[in-house]
XYZ file of C-alpha atoms in Angstrom:
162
model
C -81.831 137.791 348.972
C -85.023 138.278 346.488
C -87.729 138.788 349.342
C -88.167 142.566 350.414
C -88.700 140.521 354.287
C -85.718 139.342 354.015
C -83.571 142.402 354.221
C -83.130 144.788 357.120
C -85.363 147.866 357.389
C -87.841 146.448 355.258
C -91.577 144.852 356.405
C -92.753 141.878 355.033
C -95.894 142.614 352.835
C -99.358 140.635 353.403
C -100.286 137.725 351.090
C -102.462 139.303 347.946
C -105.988 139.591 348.829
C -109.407 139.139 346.798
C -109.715 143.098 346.232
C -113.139 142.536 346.932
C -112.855 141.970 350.551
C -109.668 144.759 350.637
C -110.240 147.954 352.402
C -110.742 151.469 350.851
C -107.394 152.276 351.305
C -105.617 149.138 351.143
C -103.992 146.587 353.550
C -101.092 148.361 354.352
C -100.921 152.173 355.521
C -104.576 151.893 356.097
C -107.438 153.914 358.093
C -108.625 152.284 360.746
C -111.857 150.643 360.542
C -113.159 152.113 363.584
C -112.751 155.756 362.104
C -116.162 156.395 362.142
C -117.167 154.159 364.927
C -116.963 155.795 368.313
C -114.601 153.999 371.189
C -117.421 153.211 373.686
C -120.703 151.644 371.523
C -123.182 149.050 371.546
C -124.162 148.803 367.799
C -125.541 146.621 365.069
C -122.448 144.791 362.490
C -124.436 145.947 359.771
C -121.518 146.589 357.184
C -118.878 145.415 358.794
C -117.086 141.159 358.627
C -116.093 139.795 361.802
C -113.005 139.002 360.073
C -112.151 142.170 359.800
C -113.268 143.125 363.095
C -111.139 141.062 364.252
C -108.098 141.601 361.805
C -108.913 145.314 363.556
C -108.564 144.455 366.707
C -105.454 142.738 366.260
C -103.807 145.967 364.724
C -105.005 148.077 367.448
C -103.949 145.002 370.091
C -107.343 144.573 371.828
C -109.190 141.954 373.187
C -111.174 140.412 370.522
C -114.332 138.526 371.898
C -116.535 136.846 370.181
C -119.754 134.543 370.775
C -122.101 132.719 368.235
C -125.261 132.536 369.387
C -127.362 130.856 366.860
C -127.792 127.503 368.515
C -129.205 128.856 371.821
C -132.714 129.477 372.368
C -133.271 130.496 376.125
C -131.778 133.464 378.269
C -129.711 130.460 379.843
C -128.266 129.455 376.816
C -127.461 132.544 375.695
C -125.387 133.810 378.810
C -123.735 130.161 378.912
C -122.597 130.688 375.026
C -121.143 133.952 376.254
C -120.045 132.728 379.666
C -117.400 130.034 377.591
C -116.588 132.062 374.822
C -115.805 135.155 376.812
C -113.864 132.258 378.832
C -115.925 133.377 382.548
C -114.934 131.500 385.310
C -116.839 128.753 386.139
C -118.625 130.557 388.907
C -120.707 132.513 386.508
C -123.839 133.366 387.285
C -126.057 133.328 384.002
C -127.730 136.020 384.390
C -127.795 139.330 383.453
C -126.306 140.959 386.770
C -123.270 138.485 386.444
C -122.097 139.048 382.990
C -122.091 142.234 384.240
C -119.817 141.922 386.940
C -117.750 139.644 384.647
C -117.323 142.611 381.721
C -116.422 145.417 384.323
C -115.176 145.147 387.499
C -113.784 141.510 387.246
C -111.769 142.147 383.619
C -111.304 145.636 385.702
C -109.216 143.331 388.274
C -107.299 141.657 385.861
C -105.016 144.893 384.902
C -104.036 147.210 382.230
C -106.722 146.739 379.493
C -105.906 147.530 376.040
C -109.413 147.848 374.532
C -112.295 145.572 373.603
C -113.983 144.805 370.334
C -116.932 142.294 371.115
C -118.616 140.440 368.667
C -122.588 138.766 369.267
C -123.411 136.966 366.328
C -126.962 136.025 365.697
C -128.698 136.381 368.770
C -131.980 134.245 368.846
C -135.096 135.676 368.242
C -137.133 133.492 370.130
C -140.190 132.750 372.422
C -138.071 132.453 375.283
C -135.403 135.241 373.949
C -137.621 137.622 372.740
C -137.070 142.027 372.126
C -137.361 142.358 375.772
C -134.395 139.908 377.153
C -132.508 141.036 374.123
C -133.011 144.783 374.814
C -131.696 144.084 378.801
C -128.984 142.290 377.233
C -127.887 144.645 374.972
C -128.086 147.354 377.915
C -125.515 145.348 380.183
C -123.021 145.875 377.134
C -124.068 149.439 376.617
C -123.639 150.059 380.203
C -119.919 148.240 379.855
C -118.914 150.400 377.210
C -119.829 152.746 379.939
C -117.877 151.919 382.305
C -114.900 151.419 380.235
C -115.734 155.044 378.327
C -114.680 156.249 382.289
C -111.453 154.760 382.485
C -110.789 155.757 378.706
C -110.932 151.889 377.412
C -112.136 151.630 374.378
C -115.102 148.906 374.565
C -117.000 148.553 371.019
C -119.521 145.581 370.704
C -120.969 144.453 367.523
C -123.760 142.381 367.373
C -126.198 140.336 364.847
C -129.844 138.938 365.479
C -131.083 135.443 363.533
């Protein structure tokens, strides 16, 4: 037996990593990445990869969600690039009111949650998706986090503009 995974008791250690892209503290024993970020936000990425958002929200064993939004240009396609990446039922709405209902009181019927980290990447800056419809978006998620901060689920979303 030469592999450290291979014997009882031990863990099997993570492939070796560009130590660019490693955490302060390395991969194993580490902080968490949300150490500084509180459980219930609505905030820019800024710093942080969605790989490692998502490598985060694996360890902590919540919901990862994630939606790319740099092909849509419209209010319409921006909830329908949410609607099937969030995986909505096909009753959905599209519009702001629904995707509400779908990230409370509908995930809320679903059971036990574990947590949420939600991921918007590049959200359009457009004619027909401009400040305003992003602003109204952005306060459905901050009043999600909301209603998750009340039945103390953690419900972070991250989010990029183009």
């Amino acid at each position: 037996m030469s592999s450290n995974a291979s014997r009882p008791g031990r863990q099997a250690r993570l492939p070796a990593r560009d130590t660019t892209t490693l955490p302060r503290h390395g991969w194993e024993g580490r902080m968490s990445l949300f150490k500084t970020v509180p459980p219930n936000i609505v905030q820019s990425i800024r710093a942080f990869r969605v790989t490692e958002l998502q490598e985060e929200a694996a360890r902590l064993e919540q919901h990862f969600l994630y939606a790319y939004c740099a092909e849509a240009t419209t209010k319409q396609q921006v909830l329908t690039t949410i609607a099937s990446a969030f995986h909505f039922p096909r009753h959905f709405g599209k519009n702001f009111d629904a995707l509400a209902d779908c990230l409370t009181d509908l995930t809320h019927k679903a059971g036990k949650q574990p947590g949420f980290v939600v991921v918007l990447e590049q959200l359009p800056n457009t004619q027909k998706f401009d400040k305003e419809a992003r602003e109204t978006l952005l306060d459905v998620f901050r009043d999600a986090a909301d209603y998750w901060a009340d039945k103390k689920i953690a419900f972070r979303v991250f989010y990029s503009f183009q």
